[in-house]
Coordinates of N, CA and C in Angstrom, one line a residue:
M1 N 37.6 -3.2 -52.4 CA 37.8 -1.9 -51.7 C 39.2 -1.6 -51.4
N2 N 40.0 -2.6 -51.1 CA 41.4 -2.4 -50.8 C 42.2 -1.9 -52.1
E3 N 41.8 -2.4 -53.2 CA 42.4 -2.0 -54.5 C 42.0 -0.6 -54.8
L4 N 40.8 -0.3 -54.6 CA 40.3 1.1 -54.8 C 41.0 2.1 -53.9
E5 N 41.2 1.8 -52.7 CA 41.9 2.7 -51.8 C 43.3 2.9 -52.2
A6 N 43.9 1.8 -52.6 CA 45.3 1.9 -53.1 C 45.4 2.8 -54.3
A7 N 44.5 2.7 -55.2 CA 44.5 3.6 -56.4 C 44.3 5.0 -56.0
L8 N 43.4 5.3 -55.0 CA 43.2 6.6 -54.6 C 44.4 7.2 -53.9
K9 N 45.1 6.4 -53.2 CA 46.4 6.8 -52.5 C 47.4 7.2 -53.6
Q10 N 47.5 6.4 -54.6 CA 48.5 6.6 -55.7 C 48.3 7.8 -56.5
S11 N 47.0 8.3 -56.5 CA 46.6 9.3 -57.5 C 46.3 10.7 -56.8
Q12 N 46.9 10.8 -55.6 CA 46.5 12.0 -54.8 C 47.1 13.3 -55.4
N13 N 48.0 13.2 -56.3 CA 48.5 14.4 -57.0 C 47.6 14.9 -58.1
A14 N 46.6 14.1 -58.5 CA 45.7 14.6 -59.6 C 44.8 15.6 -59.0
K15 N 44.5 16.6 -59.9 CA 43.6 17.7 -59.5 C 42.2 17.2 -59.3
F16 N 41.7 16.3 -60.2 CA 40.3 15.7 -60.1 C 40.4 14.2 -60.2
R17 N 39.6 13.6 -59.4 CA 39.6 12.1 -59.4 C 38.1 11.7 -59.3
M18 N 37.7 10.7 -60.1 CA 36.4 10.2 -60.1 C 36.4 8.7 -60.0
I19 N 35.6 8.1 -59.1 CA 35.3 6.7 -59.0 C 34.1 6.4 -59.8
V20 N 34.2 5.5 -60.8 CA 33.0 5.2 -61.6 C 32.7 3.7 -61.5
T21 N 31.4 3.4 -61.2 CA 31.0 2.1 -61.0 C 29.6 1.8 -61.6
D22 N 29.3 0.6 -61.9 CA 27.9 0.2 -62.1 C 27.2 0.2 -60.8
G23 N 25.9 0.4 -60.9 CA 25.0 0.2 -59.7 C 24.7 -1.2 -59.5
V24 N 24.0 -1.8 -60.5 CA 23.9 -3.3 -60.6 C 24.8 -3.7 -61.7
F25 N 25.7 -4.7 -61.4 CA 26.6 -5.2 -62.4 C 25.9 -6.2 -63.3
S26 N 26.0 -5.9 -64.6 CA 25.1 -6.5 -65.6 C 25.3 -8.0 -65.8
M27 N 26.5 -8.5 -65.5 CA 26.7 -9.9 -65.8 C 26.5 -10.8 -64.5
D28 N 26.8 -10.3 -63.3 CA 26.6 -11.0 -62.1 C 25.3 -10.7 -61.4
G29 N 24.7 -9.5 -61.7 CA 23.5 -9.1 -61.0 C 23.6 -8.7 -59.6
D30 N 24.9 -8.4 -59.1 CA 25.1 -8.0 -57.8 C 25.1 -6.4 -57.8
I31 N 25.0 -5.9 -56.6 CA 24.9 -4.4 -56.4 C 26.3 -3.9 -55.8
A32 N 26.7 -2.8 -56.3 CA 28.0 -2.2 -55.9 C 27.9 -1.8 -54.4
K33 N 29.1 -1.9 -53.8 CA 29.2 -1.5 -52.4 C 29.3 0.0 -52.2
L34 N 28.2 0.7 -52.5 CA 28.2 2.1 -52.6 C 28.5 2.8 -51.3
P35 N 28.0 2.3 -50.1 CA 28.4 3.0 -48.9 C 29.9 3.0 -48.7
E36 N 30.6 1.9 -48.9 CA 32.0 1.8 -48.8 C 32.7 2.7 -49.8
I37 N 32.2 2.7 -51.1 CA 32.8 3.5 -52.1 C 32.7 5.0 -51.8
C38 N 31.5 5.4 -51.3 CA 31.3 6.8 -50.9 C 32.2 7.2 -49.7
D39 N 32.4 6.3 -48.8 CA 33.3 6.6 -47.6 C 34.7 6.9 -48.1
L40 N 35.2 6.0 -49.1 CA 36.5 6.2 -49.6 C 36.6 7.5 -50.4
A41 N 35.6 7.8 -51.2 CA 35.6 9.0 -52.0 C 35.7 10.3 -51.1
E42 N 34.9 10.3 -50.0 CA 35.0 11.4 -49.1 C 36.3 11.5 -48.3
K43 N 36.9 10.3 -48.0 CA 38.2 10.3 -47.3 C 39.3 10.8 -48.2
Y44 N 39.2 10.5 -49.5 CA 40.3 10.9 -50.4 C 39.9 12.0 -51.4
D45 N 38.8 12.7 -51.2 CA 38.4 13.8 -52.0 C 38.2 13.5 -53.4
A46 N 37.4 12.5 -53.7 CA 37.1 12.1 -55.1 C 35.6 12.2 -55.4
L47 N 35.3 12.3 -56.6 CA 33.9 12.3 -57.1 C 33.4 10.8 -57.3
V48 N 32.1 10.6 -57.2 CA 31.6 9.3 -57.4 C 30.5 9.4 -58.6
M49 N 30.7 8.5 -59.6 CA 29.7 8.4 -60.6 C 29.1 6.9 -60.7
V50 N 27.8 6.8 -60.8 CA 27.2 5.5 -60.8 C 26.4 5.4 -62.1
D51 N 26.7 4.3 -62.9 CA 25.9 4.0 -64.0 C 24.8 3.0 -63.5
D52 N 23.6 3.5 -63.4 CA 22.5 2.7 -62.8 C 21.5 2.2 -63.8
S53 N 22.0 1.9 -65.0 CA 21.0 1.5 -66.0 C 20.3 0.2 -65.7
H54 N 20.9 -0.7 -64.9 CA 20.2 -1.9 -64.5 C 19.5 -1.8 -63.1
G55 N 19.5 -0.6 -62.6 CA 18.8 -0.4 -61.3 C 17.7 0.6 -61.3
T56 N 17.7 1.6 -62.1 CA 16.7 2.6 -62.2 C 15.3 2.0 -62.4
G57 N 14.3 2.3 -61.6 CA 13.0 1.9 -61.9 C 12.5 0.8 -61.0
Y58 N 13.4 0.0 -60.4 CA 12.9 -1.1 -59.5 C 13.8 -1.4 -58.3
I59 N 15.0 -0.9 -58.3 CA 15.9 -1.1 -57.1 C 15.6 0.0 -56.1
G60 N 15.5 -0.3 -54.9 CA 15.2 0.6 -53.8 C 13.8 0.6 -53.5
A61 N 13.4 1.2 -52.3 CA 12.1 1.2 -51.8 C 11.1 1.8 -52.8
T62 N 11.4 2.8 -53.5 CA 10.5 3.4 -54.4 C 11.0 3.3 -55.9
G63 N 12.0 2.5 -56.1 CA 12.6 2.3 -57.5 C 13.5 3.4 -58.0
R64 N 14.0 4.2 -57.1 CA 14.9 5.3 -57.5 C 16.2 4.7 -58.0
G65 N 16.6 3.6 -57.5 CA 17.9 3.0 -57.9 C 18.8 2.6 -56.8
C66 N 20.0 2.2 -57.1 CA 20.9 1.7 -56.1 C 21.3 2.7 -55.0
H67 N 21.3 4.0 -55.4 CA 21.7 4.9 -54.3 C 20.6 4.9 -53.2
E68 N 19.3 4.7 -53.6 CA 18.3 4.6 -52.6 C 18.4 3.3 -51.8
H69 N 18.6 2.2 -52.5 CA 18.8 0.9 -51.9 C 19.9 0.9 -50.9
C70 N 21.0 1.6 -51.2 CA 22.2 1.6 -50.4 C 22.2 2.8 -49.4
K71 N 21.2 3.6 -49.4 CA 21.0 4.8 -48.5 C 22.2 5.7 -48.6
V72 N 22.6 6.0 -49.9 CA 23.7 7.0 -50.1 C 23.2 8.2 -50.9
E73 N 21.9 8.5 -50.8 CA 21.4 9.6 -51.6 C 22.1 10.9 -51.1
G74 N 22.4 11.8 -52.0 CA 23.2 13.0 -51.7 C 24.7 12.8 -51.6
R75 N 25.1 11.6 -51.7 CA 26.6 11.3 -51.7 C 27.2 10.9 -53.0
I76 N 26.3 10.8 -54.0 CA 26.7 10.5 -55.4 C 26.7 11.8 -56.2
D77 N 27.8 12.0 -56.9 CA 27.9 13.2 -57.7 C 27.3 13.1 -59.1
L78 N 27.3 12.0 -59.7 CA 26.7 11.8 -61.0 C 26.0 10.4 -61.1
I79 N 24.8 10.4 -61.7 CA 24.2 9.1 -62.0 C 23.8 9.1 -63.5
S80 N 24.3 8.1 -64.2 CA 23.8 7.9 -65.6 C 22.9 6.7 -65.6
T81 N 21.9 6.8 -66.5 CA 20.9 5.7 -66.6 C 20.3 5.7 -68.0
T82 N 19.5 4.7 -68.2 CA 18.8 4.5 -69.5 C 17.3 4.6 -69.3
F83 N 16.6 5.0 -70.4 CA 15.2 5.0 -70.4 C 14.6 3.7 -71.0
G84 N 15.6 2.8 -71.5 CA 15.2 1.7 -72.3 C 15.1 0.4 -71.5
K85 N 15.2 0.3 -70.2 CA 15.1 -0.9 -69.5 C 13.9 -0.9 -68.6
A86 N 14.1 -0.7 -67.3 CA 12.9 -0.8 -66.4 C 11.9 0.3 -66.6
L87 N 12.3 1.4 -67.1 CA 11.3 2.5 -67.4 C 10.5 2.3 -68.7
G88 N 10.9 1.2 -69.4 CA 10.1 0.8 -70.5 C 10.2 1.5 -71.8
G89 N 11.1 2.5 -71.9 CA 11.2 3.3 -73.1 C 11.9 2.6 -74.2
A90 N 11.9 3.1 -75.4 CA 12.5 2.5 -76.6 C 14.0 2.9 -76.7
S91 N 14.3 4.1 -76.2 CA 15.7 4.6 -76.4 C 15.9 5.7 -75.4
G92 N 17.1 6.2 -75.4 CA 17.4 7.4 -74.6 C 17.9 7.1 -73.3
G93 N 18.4 8.1 -72.6 CA 19.0 8.0 -71.3 C 19.3 9.4 -70.7
C94 N 19.9 9.5 -69.6 CA 20.2 10.8 -69.0 C 21.3 10.7 -68.1
L95 N 21.9 11.8 -67.8 CA 22.9 12.0 -66.8 C 22.4 13.0 -65.8
S96 N 22.4 12.7 -64.5 CA 21.9 13.6 -63.5 C 22.9 13.7 -62.4
G97 N 22.9 14.9 -61.8 CA 23.9 15.1 -60.7 C 23.9 16.5 -60.3
R98 N 25.1 16.9 -59.7 CA 25.2 18.2 -59.1 C 25.1 19.3 -60.2
K99 N 24.5 20.4 -59.9 CA 24.2 21.4 -60.9 C 25.5 21.9 -61.7
E100 N 26.6 22.1 -60.9 CA 27.8 22.6 -61.6 C 28.3 21.6 -62.6
I101 N 28.2 20.3 -62.3 CA 28.7 19.3 -63.2 C 27.8 19.2 -64.5
I102 N 26.5 19.3 -64.3 CA 25.6 19.2 -65.4 C 25.8 20.4 -66.3
E103 N 26.0 21.6 -65.7 CA 26.2 22.8 -66.6 C 27.5 22.6 -67.4
F104 N 28.5 22.0 -66.8 CA 29.7 21.8 -67.5 C 29.5 20.8 -68.7
M105 N 28.7 19.7 -68.4 CA 28.5 18.7 -69.4 C 27.6 19.2 -70.5
R106 N 26.8 20.1 -70.3 CA 26.0 20.7 -71.4 C 26.9 21.4 -72.4
Q107 N 28.0 21.8 -72.0 CA 28.9 22.5 -72.9 C 30.0 21.6 -73.5
K108 N 30.3 20.5 -72.8 CA 31.4 19.7 -73.2 C 31.1 18.3 -73.7
S109 N 29.9 17.8 -73.4 CA 29.5 16.4 -73.7 C 29.2 16.2 -75.2
R110 N 30.0 15.5 -75.9 CA 29.8 15.3 -77.3 C 28.5 14.6 -77.6
P111 N 28.1 13.5 -76.9 CA 26.8 12.9 -77.2 C 25.6 13.9 -77.0
Y112 N 25.8 14.8 -76.0 CA 24.7 15.8 -75.8 C 24.6 16.8 -77.0
L113 N 25.8 17.2 -77.4 CA 25.9 18.3 -78.4 C 25.6 17.8 -79.8
F114 N 26.0 16.5 -80.1 CA 25.9 16.1 -81.5 C 25.0 15.0 -81.8
S115 N 24.2 14.5 -80.8 CA 23.2 13.5 -81.1 C 21.8 14.1 -81.3
N116 N 21.0 13.3 -82.0 CA 19.6 13.8 -82.2 C 18.8 13.7 -80.9
T117 N 17.9 14.5 -80.7 CA 17.1 14.5 -79.5 C 16.1 13.3 -79.5
L118 N 15.6 13.0 -78.3 CA 14.6 11.9 -78.2 C 13.3 12.2 -79.0
A119 N 12.7 11.2 -79.5 CA 11.4 11.4 -80.1 C 10.4 11.9 -79.0
P120 N 9.5 12.8 -79.3 CA 8.6 13.3 -78.3 C 7.8 12.1 -77.6
A121 N 7.4 11.1 -78.4 CA 6.7 10.0 -77.8 C 7.5 9.3 -76.7
V122 N 8.8 9.1 -77.0 CA 9.7 8.4 -76.0 C 9.8 9.3 -74.8
A123 N 10.0 10.6 -75.0 CA 10.2 11.5 -73.9 C 8.9 11.5 -73.0
G124 N 7.8 11.6 -73.7 CA 6.5 11.6 -73.0 C 6.2 10.3 -72.2
G125 N 6.6 9.2 -72.8 CA 6.4 7.9 -72.2 C 7.3 7.8 -71.0
T126 N 8.5 8.3 -71.1 CA 9.5 8.2 -70.0 C 9.0 9.0 -68.8
L127 N 8.6 10.2 -69.1 CA 8.1 11.1 -68.0 C 6.9 10.5 -67.3
K128 N 6.0 9.8 -68.1 CA 4.8 9.2 -67.5 C 5.3 8.0 -66.6
A129 N 6.3 7.3 -67.1 CA 6.8 6.1 -66.3 C 7.4 6.6 -65.0
I130 N 8.1 7.7 -65.0 CA 8.7 8.2 -63.8 C 7.6 8.7 -62.8
Q131 N 6.6 9.3 -63.4 CA 5.5 9.8 -62.5 C 4.8 8.6 -61.9
M132 N 4.6 7.5 -62.6 CA 4.0 6.3 -62.1 C 4.7 5.7 -61.0
I133 N 6.1 5.5 -61.1 CA 6.8 4.9 -60.1 C 7.0 5.7 -58.8
K134 N 6.8 7.1 -59.0 CA 6.8 7.9 -57.8 C 5.6 7.7 -57.0
E135 N 4.4 7.5 -57.7 CA 3.2 7.4 -57.0 C 2.9 6.0 -56.4
T136 N 3.2 5.0 -57.2 CA 3.0 3.6 -56.8 C 3.8 2.7 -57.8
N137 N 4.4 1.6 -57.3 CA 5.2 0.8 -58.1 C 5.0 -0.7 -57.9
P138 N 3.8 -1.1 -58.3 CA 3.5 -2.6 -58.2 C 4.5 -3.4 -59.0
F139 N 5.0 -2.8 -60.1 CA 5.8 -3.6 -61.0 C 7.1 -3.9 -60.4
R140 N 7.6 -3.0 -59.5 CA 8.9 -3.3 -58.8 C 8.7 -4.6 -57.9
D141 N 7.6 -4.7 -57.2 CA 7.4 -5.9 -56.4 C 7.3 -7.2 -57.2
K142 N 6.7 -7.0 -58.4 CA 6.4 -8.2 -59.3 C 7.7 -8.7 -59.8
V143 N 8.6 -7.8 -60.3 CA 9.8 -8.3 -60.9 C 10.8 -8.9 -59.9
V144 N 10.8 -8.4 -58.6 CA 11.6 -9.0 -57.6 C 11.0 -10.3 -57.2
E145 N 9.7 -10.4 -57.1 CA 9.0 -11.7 -56.9 C 9.3 -12.8 -57.9
N146 N 9.3 -12.3 -59.2 CA 9.6 -13.2 -60.3 C 11.0 -13.7 -60.2
A147 N 11.9 -12.8 -59.9 CA 13.3 -13.2 -59.9 C 13.6 -14.2 -58.8
K148 N 13.0 -14.0 -57.6 CA 13.1 -14.9 -56.5 C 12.6 -16.3 -56.8
Y149 N 11.4 -16.3 -57.5 CA 10.8 -17.6 -57.9 C 11.6 -18.4 -58.8
F150 N 12.1 -17.7 -59.9 CA 13.0 -18.3 -60.9 C 14.3 -18.8 -60.3
R151 N 14.9 -18.0 -59.5 CA 16.2 -18.3 -58.9 C 16.1 -19.6 -58.0
K152 N 15.0 -19.6 -57.2 CA 14.8 -20.8 -56.3 C 14.6 -22.1 -57.1
A153 N 13.7 -22.0 -58.1 CA 13.3 -23.2 -58.9 C 14.6 -23.7 -59.6
M154 N 15.4 -22.8 -60.2 CA 16.5 -23.2 -60.9 C 17.6 -23.8 -60.0
T155 N 17.7 -23.2 -58.8 CA 18.7 -23.8 -57.8 C 18.2 -25.1 -57.4
D156 N 16.9 -25.3 -57.1 CA 16.4 -26.6 -56.7 C 16.6 -27.6 -57.8
A157 N 16.6 -27.2 -59.0 CA 16.8 -28.1 -60.2 C 18.2 -28.6 -60.3
G158 N 19.1 -27.9 -59.6 CA 20.5 -28.3 -59.7 C 21.4 -27.4 -60.5
F159 N 20.9 -26.3 -61.0 CA 21.7 -25.3 -61.7 C 22.6 -24.5 -60.7
D160 N 23.7 -24.0 -61.2 CA 24.6 -23.2 -60.4 C 24.2 -21.7 -60.7
I161 N 23.5 -21.1 -59.7 CA 23.0 -19.7 -59.9 C 23.8 -18.8 -59.0
L162 N 24.4 -17.7 -59.5 CA 25.1 -16.7 -58.7 C 24.1 -16.1 -57.7
P163 N 24.5 -15.8 -56.5 CA 23.6 -15.2 -55.5 C 23.3 -13.8 -55.9
G164 N 22.2 -13.3 -55.6 CA 21.8 -11.9 -55.8 C 20.4 -11.6 -55.5
N165 N 20.0 -10.3 -55.6 CA 18.6 -10.0 -55.3 C 18.1 -9.0 -56.3
T166 N 18.5 -9.1 -57.6 CA 18.1 -8.2 -58.6 C 17.4 -9.0 -59.7
A167 N 16.9 -8.3 -60.8 CA 16.2 -9.0 -61.9 C 17.1 -9.8 -62.8
I168 N 18.5 -9.7 -62.6 CA 19.4 -10.4 -63.4 C 19.8 -11.7 -62.7
V169 N 19.6 -12.8 -63.4 CA 19.9 -14.2 -62.8 C 20.8 -14.9 -63.7
P170 N 22.1 -14.9 -63.3 CA 23.1 -15.6 -64.1 C 23.1 -17.1 -63.9
V171 N 22.9 -17.9 -64.9 CA 22.9 -19.4 -64.8 C 24.3 -19.8 -65.3
M172 N 25.1 -20.2 -64.4 CA 26.5 -20.5 -64.7 C 26.7 -21.8 -65.5
I173 N 27.4 -21.8 -66.6 CA 27.7 -22.9 -67.4 C 29.2 -23.2 -67.5
Y174 N 29.9 -22.1 -67.4 CA 31.4 -22.2 -67.3 C 32.1 -22.4 -68.6
K175 N 31.7 -23.4 -69.3 CA 32.4 -23.7 -70.6 C 31.7 -22.9 -71.7
E176 N 32.6 -22.2 -72.5 CA 32.0 -21.3 -73.5 C 31.2 -22.0 -74.6
P177 N 31.7 -23.1 -75.2 CA 30.9 -23.7 -76.3 C 29.6 -24.3 -75.8
L178 N 29.6 -24.8 -74.5 CA 28.4 -25.3 -73.9 C 27.3 -24.3 -73.7
A179 N 27.8 -23.1 -73.3 CA 26.8 -22.0 -73.0 C 26.1 -21.6 -74.3
V180 N 26.9 -21.5 -75.4 CA 26.3 -21.1 -76.7 C 25.4 -22.2 -77.2
E181 N 25.8 -23.4 -77.0 CA 25.0 -24.6 -77.4 C 23.6 -24.6 -76.7
M182 N 23.7 -24.3 -75.4 CA 22.5 -24.4 -74.5 C 21.6 -23.3 -75.0
A183 N 22.1 -22.1 -75.3 CA 21.2 -21.0 -75.7 C 20.5 -21.4 -77.0
D184 N 21.2 -22.0 -77.9 CA 20.6 -22.5 -79.2 C 19.5 -23.5 -78.9
H185 N 19.8 -24.4 -78.1 CA 18.7 -25.5 -77.8 C 17.5 -24.8 -77.1
L186 N 17.8 -23.9 -76.2 CA 16.6 -23.2 -75.5 C 15.8 -22.4 -76.5
L187 N 16.4 -21.9 -77.6 CA 15.6 -21.1 -78.6 C 14.6 -22.1 -79.3
H188 N 15.1 -23.3 -79.5 CA 14.2 -24.3 -80.1 C 13.0 -24.7 -79.2
E189 N 13.2 -24.5 -77.9 CA 12.2 -24.7 -76.9 C 11.3 -23.5 -76.7
G190 N 11.5 -22.4 -77.5 CA 10.7 -21.2 -77.3 C 11.2 -20.2 -76.3
I191 N 12.5 -20.4 -75.8 CA 13.0 -19.5 -74.8 C 14.2 -18.8 -75.4
Y192 N 14.2 -17.5 -75.5 CA 15.2 -16.7 -76.1 C 16.2 -16.2 -75.0
V193 N 17.3 -16.7 -75.0 CA 18.4 -16.2 -74.0 C 19.7 -16.2 -74.8
I194 N 20.7 -15.5 -74.2 CA 22.0 -15.3 -74.8 C 23.0 -16.0 -73.9
G195 N 24.0 -16.7 -74.5 CA 25.1 -17.2 -73.8 C 26.2 -16.2 -73.9
F196 N 26.7 -15.8 -72.7 CA 27.8 -14.8 -72.6 C 29.1 -15.5 -72.3
T197 N 30.1 -15.2 -73.2 CA 31.4 -15.9 -73.1 C 32.5 -14.9 -73.0
Y198 N 33.7 -15.4 -72.8 CA 34.9 -14.5 -72.8 C 35.0 -13.8 -74.2
P199 N 35.3 -12.5 -74.2 CA 35.8 -11.6 -73.2 C 34.7 -10.8 -72.5
V200 N 33.5 -11.1 -72.8 CA 32.4 -10.3 -72.1 C 32.4 -10.7 -70.6
V201 N 32.7 -11.9 -70.3 CA 32.8 -12.4 -68.9 C 34.2 -13.0 -68.8
P202 N 34.7 -13.2 -67.6 CA 36.1 -13.8 -67.4 C 36.1 -15.2 -68.1
L203 N 37.3 -15.6 -68.4 CA 37.5 -16.9 -69.1 C 37.0 -18.0 -68.1
D204 N 36.4 -19.0 -68.7 CA 35.8 -20.1 -68.0 C 34.7 -19.7 -67.0
Q205 N 34.1 -18.6 -67.3 CA 32.9 -18.1 -66.4 C 31.7 -17.9 -67.3
A206 N 31.6 -18.7 -68.4 CA 30.5 -18.5 -69.3 C 29.2 -18.8 -68.6
R207 N 28.1 -18.1 -69.1 CA 26.8 -18.2 -68.4 C 25.7 -17.9 -69.4
I208 N 24.5 -18.2 -69.0 CA 23.3 -17.8 -69.6 C 22.7 -16.7 -68.7
R209 N 22.6 -15.5 -69.2 CA 22.1 -14.4 -68.3 C 20.6 -14.3 -68.6
V210 N 19.8 -14.5 -67.5 CA 18.3 -14.4 -67.6 C 17.9 -13.1 -66.9
Q211 N 17.1 -12.3 -67.6 CA 16.6 -11.1 -67.0 C 15.1 -11.2 -66.9
L212 N 14.6 -11.2 -65.6 CA 13.2 -11.3 -65.4 C 12.5 -9.9 -65.5
S213 N 11.2 -10.0 -65.8 CA 10.4 -8.8 -66.1 C 9.1 -8.9 -65.3
A214 N 8.5 -7.8 -65.0 CA 7.2 -7.7 -64.3 C 6.1 -8.2 -65.3
A215 N 6.4 -8.3 -66.6 CA 5.4 -8.8 -67.5 C 5.4 -10.3 -67.6
H216 N 6.3 -11.0 -67.0 CA 6.3 -12.4 -67.0 C 5.3 -12.9 -66.0
T217 N 4.5 -13.9 -66.4 CA 3.5 -14.5 -65.5 C 4.2 -15.8 -65.0
K218 N 3.5 -16.4 -64.0 CA 4.0 -17.7 -63.4 C 4.1 -18.8 -64.5
E219 N 3.2 -18.7 -65.4 CA 3.2 -19.7 -66.5 C 4.4 -19.5 -67.4
H220 N 4.8 -18.3 -67.7 CA 6.0 -18.0 -68.5 C 7.2 -18.5 -67.7
L221 N 7.3 -18.3 -66.4 CA 8.4 -18.7 -65.7 C 8.5 -20.2 -65.6
D222 N 7.4 -20.9 -65.4 CA 7.4 -22.4 -65.4 C 7.8 -23.0 -66.7
K223 N 7.4 -22.3 -67.8 CA 7.8 -22.8 -69.1 C 9.3 -22.7 -69.3
A224 N 9.8 -21.5 -68.9 CA 11.3 -21.3 -69.0 C 12.0 -22.3 -68.1
I225 N 11.6 -22.5 -66.9 CA 12.3 -23.4 -66.0 C 12.3 -24.8 -66.6
A226 N 11.1 -25.3 -67.1 CA 11.0 -26.6 -67.6 C 11.9 -26.8 -68.8
A227 N 12.0 -25.7 -69.7 CA 12.9 -25.8 -70.8 C 14.4 -25.9 -70.4
F228 N 14.8 -25.1 -69.4 CA 16.1 -25.2 -68.8 C 16.4 -26.5 -68.3
I229 N 15.5 -27.1 -67.6 CA 15.7 -28.5 -67.0 C 15.9 -29.5 -68.1
K230 N 15.0 -29.4 -69.1 CA 15.1 -30.4 -70.3 C 16.4 -30.3 -71.0
V231 N 16.8 -29.1 -71.3 CA 18.1 -28.9 -72.1 C 19.2 -29.2 -71.2
G232 N 19.2 -28.8 -69.9 CA 20.3 -29.0 -69.0 C 20.5 -30.5 -68.8
K233 N 19.5 -31.3 -68.8 CA 19.7 -32.8 -68.7 C 20.3 -33.3 -70.0
E234 N 19.7 -32.8 -71.1 CA 20.2 -33.3 -72.4 C 21.7 -33.0 -72.6
L235 N 22.2 -31.9 -72.1 CA 23.6 -31.5 -72.3 C 24.5 -32.0 -71.1
G236 N 23.9 -32.6 -70.2 CA 24.7 -33.1 -69.0 C 25.1 -32.0 -68.0
I237 N 24.4 -30.9 -68.0 CA 24.7 -29.8 -67.1 C 24.1 -30.1 -65.7
I238 N 22.9 -30.7 -65.7 CA 22.3 -31.2 -64.5 C 22.0 -32.6 -64.6
K239 N 21.7 -33.3 -63.5 CA 21.4 -34.7 -63.5 C 19.9 -34.9 -63.7

C-alpha cells in the first residue's frame, strides 16, 4: 500500500488514473486489500478496476466476488471476470461497472468490437449459473470446505502451504526442476497438476498450484493427498 500511495502521489498531474488489481491472486491464492485500495483511490481521485476471475461465483457471502467479501460494493468502478471458472462455462467473460464507462467501452474496446459473440448455449448456461448462485449456493460452501480439508491435510503431512482461504492452494517446492519433476510423477499417480516456475512466479518460488472444486469428493481429495505424500517422500520434499 505504501508503494501504491507513492505512485498515486507521483502521478497527480495525470488527467485519469486507474488502480488495477486481481481480486484473488492466481498464484498465491490470497485476496487483494480492496478496502485499503479503495481508500487510497478516493483520497487521490483514482478509478479502481478488479479482475475477479478467480473470485466470481464463490467468494463472498453469496458468491458475488471479492468486492462482496471485502465489503466494498459500490466503491469499485470496473470488474472484469470470466464465465469459465466458478460459473462453469466453457468460455467468455464480461466487464461490468459504472454506466458511463461501459458505454465508452462499447465504442472503444477492440475485443468487444472484433471478437465473435458467445455461443447461445454458453450464454444460457452462464445466465442459469448466475441465477442459481443468487438463490442458493451450496457449491460455494463445498469448495471452501474442500480447500480447508486439503490445506490442513497437506500441512499436517509436512508440505509448505501458503496461507489463504480460497480454492487456490499453492504447494511450495521452491526449486524449479523439482516442481516440474513432481508434477510429472503425480501425473503417473493419476493426479493432474502443473508446476509453476519462473517467470510465472518469482525466482526460487516454484510451486504446484492446486485448485479445488465443489465437484471433488472426499475420496478424490484423499487420493490426491496420498499421491502428494508418496511423491513428496520419493523426491525428498517431505520426510
